[in-house]
């Protein structure tokens, strides 16, 4: 029985786990373990075995890979989960366990969009016009970065509540995607939003806000994703990741 660890927390990770635990994969004798950080209180669980919680850095992950006799490692974490991706790359080097990064492609500007790309969250906070009414979708842990912008007003959407104190100029909306264009349009209208701030997460689940912003003629501040660690093989395609996991059976 070959053993695969999927570092998860994304729709792509769940899709890969579902494919690999399906009937053809069972015939291929693959045991799938998915790993979640444990950040979200009620996570969507992938198919197959699931473990929750950190490994204790790259060394901890390397020890776990050895102990569990893992044959292949897929880093299917969110494109902004930079520390976990760095750990995965280092643990792969330490153990020799082959690593593939499964990262959904980023978003691209279309006709009618007015995006400003920035390299970091602090740059996004600095890019806001004085007195802006901001739809902030960069996650609850990014909220402190925007707290200094006391001149602006924020509609901050997150899956779980942010750590208190929440700034008084911030209205928190607890919600989990997928979102619809109609719903995003209504939020923009109701809260008289004049700029959207988002990370370049990519994917369909949270793309509706970009369509709604385009329709409303809103500017978008887009935080660029961090680069993957050097030398890590990457795919944006779940089927390709599945093939990579299964290919060694054919002696590739
Ligand atoms: P991060 O900053 O890169 O990771 C921080 C630490 O959390 C890691 O060093 C690791 O702890 C632990 N960790 C992260 N992902 C893990 C996983 N899949 N399994 C076990 N431990 C994990 O990551 P993050 O940005 O906090 O994201 C945490 C999780 O949420 C990830 O699984 C990611 O896919 C998901 N997520 C993140 C975002 C986002 O915007 N960042 C959005 C949606 C979902 P140790 O060092 O102790 O191993």
Coordinates of C-alpha atoms and ligand atoms in Angstrom, one line a residue:
X1 CA 0.0 0.0 0.0
X2 CA 1.5 3.3 -1.1
X3 CA 0.9 6.3 1.2
X4 CA 0.2 9.9 0.1
X5 CA 0.0 13.0 2.3
X6 CA -2.1 15.9 1.0
X7 CA -1.5 19.2 2.7
X8 CA -5.0 20.6 2.4
X9 CA -7.4 23.3 3.4
X10 CA -8.6 24.0 -0.2
X11 CA -11.3 22.8 -2.6
X12 CA -8.5 21.4 -4.8
X13 CA -7.1 19.3 -1.9
X14 CA -10.6 17.9 -1.3
X15 CA -11.1 17.2 -5.0
X16 CA -7.7 15.3 -5.1
X17 CA -8.5 13.3 -2.0
X18 CA -11.9 12.4 -3.4
X19 CA -10.3 11.2 -6.7
X20 CA -7.6 9.2 -4.9
X21 CA -10.0 7.5 -2.5
X22 CA -12.4 6.6 -5.3
X23 CA -12.7 3.1 -6.6
X24 CA -10.0 3.1 -9.3
X25 CA -7.5 4.6 -6.8
X26 CA -8.5 1.9 -4.2
X27 CA -7.7 -0.7 -6.8
X28 CA -4.4 1.1 -7.2
X29 CA -3.8 0.6 -3.5
X30 CA -3.2 4.2 -2.5
X31 CA -3.8 5.2 1.1
X32 CA -4.6 8.9 1.4
X33 CA -4.0 11.1 4.4
X34 CA -5.1 14.7 4.3
X35 CA -3.8 17.3 6.7
X36 CA -5.6 20.5 7.9
X37 CA -4.1 23.3 10.0
X38 CA -7.1 23.4 12.3
X39 CA -7.7 27.1 11.8
X40 CA -11.4 26.9 10.9
X41 CA -13.8 25.8 13.6
X42 CA -15.9 23.7 11.3
X43 CA -13.8 22.7 8.3
X44 CA -15.1 20.9 5.2
X45 CA -13.5 17.5 5.6
X46 CA -11.9 15.7 2.7
X47 CA -12.5 12.0 1.9
X48 CA -10.2 9.5 3.5
X49 CA -8.1 9.8 6.6
X50 CA -7.7 13.3 8.0
X51 CA -5.3 14.6 10.6
X52 CA -5.6 18.1 12.1
X53 CA -2.9 20.5 13.4
X54 CA 0.6 21.6 12.6
X55 CA 3.6 19.3 12.4
X56 CA 6.1 21.5 14.2
X57 CA 7.9 23.1 11.3
X58 CA 9.8 21.4 8.4
X59 CA 11.7 19.1 10.8
X60 CA 8.5 18.0 12.4
X61 CA 6.9 17.3 9.0
X62 CA 10.0 15.4 7.9
X63 CA 9.8 13.2 11.0
X64 CA 6.1 12.6 10.4
X65 CA 6.7 11.6 6.8
X66 CA 9.3 9.1 7.9
X67 CA 7.3 7.7 10.7
X68 CA 4.2 7.3 8.6
X69 CA 6.2 5.9 5.7
X70 CA 4.8 8.5 3.2
X71 CA 5.7 7.9 -0.4
X72 CA 4.4 11.1 -2.0
X73 CA 3.6 14.6 -0.7
X74 CA 1.2 17.0 -2.4
X75 CA 1.2 20.6 -1.1
X76 CA -2.4 21.6 -2.0
X77 CA -2.5 24.4 0.6
X78 CA -3.9 27.8 -0.2
X79 CA -1.6 29.9 -2.5
X80 CA -1.1 32.3 0.5
X81 CA -0.1 29.5 3.0
X82 CA 3.5 30.5 2.6
X83 CA 5.0 28.9 5.7
X84 CA 3.4 25.5 5.1
X85 CA 4.7 25.5 1.5
X86 CA 8.2 26.4 2.7
X87 CA 8.0 23.5 5.3
X88 CA 6.8 21.1 2.6
X89 CA 9.7 22.0 0.3
X90 CA 12.3 21.6 3.1
X91 CA 10.8 18.4 4.4
X92 CA 10.8 16.9 0.9
X93 CA 14.5 17.7 0.6
X94 CA 15.3 16.3 4.1
X95 CA 13.5 13.0 3.4
X96 CA 13.6 12.5 -0.3
X97 CA 9.8 12.2 -0.5
X98 CA 8.8 13.6 -3.9
X99 CA 6.7 16.8 -3.6
X100 CA 4.2 18.3 -6.0
X101 CA 2.5 21.7 -5.4
X102 CA -1.1 21.8 -6.5
X103 CA -2.0 25.5 -6.8
X104 CA -5.0 26.8 -8.6
X105 CA -4.1 29.4 -11.2
X106 CA -4.3 33.1 -10.2
X107 CA -6.9 35.5 -11.5
X108 CA -6.4 37.7 -14.5
X109 CA -7.6 41.1 -15.3
X110 CA -10.4 41.3 -18.0
X111 CA -11.8 44.2 -20.1
X112 CA -13.5 46.6 -17.8
X113 CA -11.4 45.7 -14.7
X114 CA -9.4 48.4 -12.9
X115 CA -7.0 46.4 -10.7
X116 CA -4.0 47.6 -8.9
X117 CA -1.6 44.8 -8.0
X118 CA 0.4 45.2 -4.8
X119 CA 3.0 42.8 -3.3
X120 CA 1.7 42.7 0.3
X121 CA -1.2 43.4 2.7
X122 CA 0.5 46.5 4.1
X123 CA 0.9 47.8 0.5
X124 CA -2.9 47.2 0.0
X125 CA -3.7 49.2 3.2
X126 CA -1.4 52.0 1.9
X127 CA -3.0 52.0 -1.5
X128 CA -6.5 53.0 -0.2
X129 CA -7.8 56.5 -0.9
X130 CA -8.6 58.7 2.0
X131 CA -12.1 57.9 3.4
X132 CA -12.6 54.8 1.2
X133 CA -15.4 52.4 1.8
X134 CA -13.7 49.0 1.4
X135 CA -14.9 45.5 0.9
X136 CA -12.1 43.6 2.5
X137 CA -11.8 39.9 1.7
X138 CA -8.3 39.1 2.7
X139 CA -9.1 37.0 5.8
X140 CA -9.6 37.7 9.5
X141 CA -5.9 37.5 10.3
X142 CA -5.2 40.4 7.9
X143 CA -7.6 42.8 9.8
X144 CA -4.9 44.3 12.1
X145 CA -3.0 45.4 9.0
X146 CA -5.8 47.7 8.0
X147 CA -6.6 48.9 11.6
X148 CA -4.4 52.0 11.1
X149 CA -6.6 53.2 8.3
X150 CA -9.0 54.9 10.7
X151 CA -10.1 57.3 7.9
X152 CA -11.6 54.4 5.9
X153 CA -14.6 52.2 6.5
X154 CA -14.5 48.4 6.0
X155 CA -16.9 45.6 5.3
X156 CA -14.6 42.7 6.4
X157 CA -15.7 39.2 5.4
X158 CA -14.3 36.1 7.0
X159 CA -15.2 32.5 7.7
X160 CA -14.6 32.7 11.4
X161 CA -14.7 35.8 13.7
X162 CA -11.6 37.9 13.9
X163 CA -9.7 38.1 17.1
X164 CA -10.9 41.1 19.2
X165 CA -10.6 44.0 19.3
X166 CA -12.2 44.7 16.0
X167 CA -11.7 48.3 15.0
X168 CA -14.9 50.4 15.3
X169 CA -14.8 51.4 11.6
X170 CA -15.0 47.7 10.6
X171 CA -18.2 45.7 10.1
X172 CA -17.5 42.0 10.1
X173 CA -19.6 39.7 7.9
X174 CA -19.2 36.0 8.7
X175 CA -19.7 33.9 5.6
X176 CA -18.1 31.1 3.6
X177 CA -18.1 30.7 -0.2
X178 CA -19.0 29.9 -2.8
X179 CA -20.5 33.3 -3.4
X180 CA -22.8 34.5 -6.2
X181 CA -22.5 37.6 -8.4
X182 CA -26.0 38.6 -7.3
X183 CA -25.0 38.4 -3.6
X184 CA -21.8 40.3 -4.1
X185 CA -23.6 43.0 -6.1
X186 CA -26.1 43.4 -3.2
X187 CA -23.3 43.8 -0.7
X188 CA -21.5 46.4 -2.8
X189 CA -24.7 48.4 -3.2
X190 CA -26.0 48.1 0.4
X191 CA -22.7 49.1 2.0
X192 CA -21.9 51.8 -0.7
X193 CA -18.5 50.1 -1.3
X194 CA -16.1 52.0 -3.5
X195 CA -13.1 49.7 -3.5
X196 CA -12.5 45.9 -3.2
X197 CA -9.4 44.5 -1.5
X198 CA -8.6 40.9 -2.1
X199 CA -5.8 38.4 -2.3
X200 CA -5.1 36.7 -5.7
X201 CA -6.4 33.4 -4.4
X202 CA -7.7 32.3 -7.8
X203 CA -10.5 29.7 -8.3
X204 CA -14.2 29.9 -8.9
X205 CA -15.5 29.8 -5.3
X206 CA -14.7 33.5 -4.6
X207 CA -14.5 34.9 -8.1
X208 CA -18.0 36.5 -8.1
X209 CA -16.8 39.6 -6.2
X210 CA -14.5 40.4 -9.2
X211 CA -17.4 40.2 -11.6
X212 CA -19.5 42.4 -9.3
X213 CA -16.7 44.9 -8.9
X214 CA -16.3 45.1 -12.7
X215 CA -20.0 45.6 -13.3
X216 CA -20.1 48.4 -10.7
X217 CA -16.9 50.0 -12.0
X218 CA -15.1 49.6 -8.7
X219 CA -11.3 49.6 -8.5
X220 CA -9.7 46.4 -7.0
X221 CA -6.6 46.2 -5.0
X222 CA -5.2 42.8 -5.7
X223 CA -2.5 41.4 -3.3
X224 CA -0.1 39.2 -5.3
X225 CA 0.5 35.6 -4.2
X226 CA 3.9 34.7 -2.8
X227 CA 6.2 32.6 -5.0
X228 CA 6.5 28.9 -4.3
X229 CA 9.9 27.8 -2.9
X230 CA 12.5 27.4 -5.6
X231 CA 12.6 24.1 -7.4
X232 CA 9.2 22.9 -6.4
X233 CA 7.3 21.2 -9.2
X234 CA 3.9 22.7 -9.7
X235 CA 0.5 22.0 -11.3
X236 CA -2.8 23.9 -11.4
X237 CA -4.7 20.8 -12.4
X238 CA -6.2 18.3 -10.0
X239 CA -6.2 15.5 -12.6
X240 CA -2.5 16.1 -13.3
X241 CA -1.8 15.9 -9.5
X242 CA -3.8 12.6 -9.4
X243 CA -1.8 11.2 -12.3
X244 CA 1.5 12.3 -10.6
X245 CA 0.5 10.5 -7.4
X246 CA -0.4 7.3 -9.3
X247 CA 2.4 7.3 -11.9
X248 CA 5.1 5.6 -9.8
X249 CA 3.0 2.4 -10.0
X250 CA 3.9 2.3 -13.6
X251 CA 7.5 2.6 -12.7
X252 CA 7.8 6.3 -13.8
Ligands
LIG1 P1 0.7 29.1 6.9 O1 0.8 30.5 7.5 O2 1.5 28.8 5.7 O3 1.0 28.0 8.0 C1 1.2 28.3 9.4 C2 1.4 27.0 10.1 O4 0.2 26.3 10.2 C3 2.3 26.0 9.4 O5 3.7 26.3 9.6 C4 1.9 24.7 9.9 O6 2.3 24.5 11.3 C5 0.4 24.9 10.0 N1 -0.3 24.4 8.8 C6 -0.7 25.2 7.7 N2 -1.3 24.4 6.8 C7 -1.4 23.2 7.3 C8 -1.9 22.0 6.9 N3 -2.6 21.9 5.7 N4 -1.8 20.9 7.7 C9 -1.1 21.0 8.9 N5 -0.6 22.1 9.3 C10 -0.7 23.2 8.6 O7 -0.8 28.8 6.6 P2 -2.1 29.7 6.8 O8 -2.1 30.7 5.8 O9 -2.3 29.9 8.2 O10 -3.2 28.6 6.3 C11 -3.6 27.6 7.2 C12 -4.5 26.6 6.4 O11 -5.7 27.3 5.9 C13 -3.8 25.9 5.2 O12 -4.1 24.6 5.3 C14 -4.4 26.6 4.0 O13 -4.6 25.7 2.9 C15 -5.8 27.0 4.5 N6 -6.3 28.3 3.9 C16 -5.5 29.4 4.0 C17 -5.9 30.6 3.4 C18 -5.1 31.8 3.4 O14 -5.5 32.8 2.8 N7 -3.9 31.8 3.9 C19 -7.2 30.6 2.8 C20 -8.0 29.5 2.8 C21 -7.5 28.3 3.3 P3 3.7 23.7 11.6 O15 4.8 24.6 11.2 O16 3.5 23.4 13.1 O17 3.6 22.5 10.8

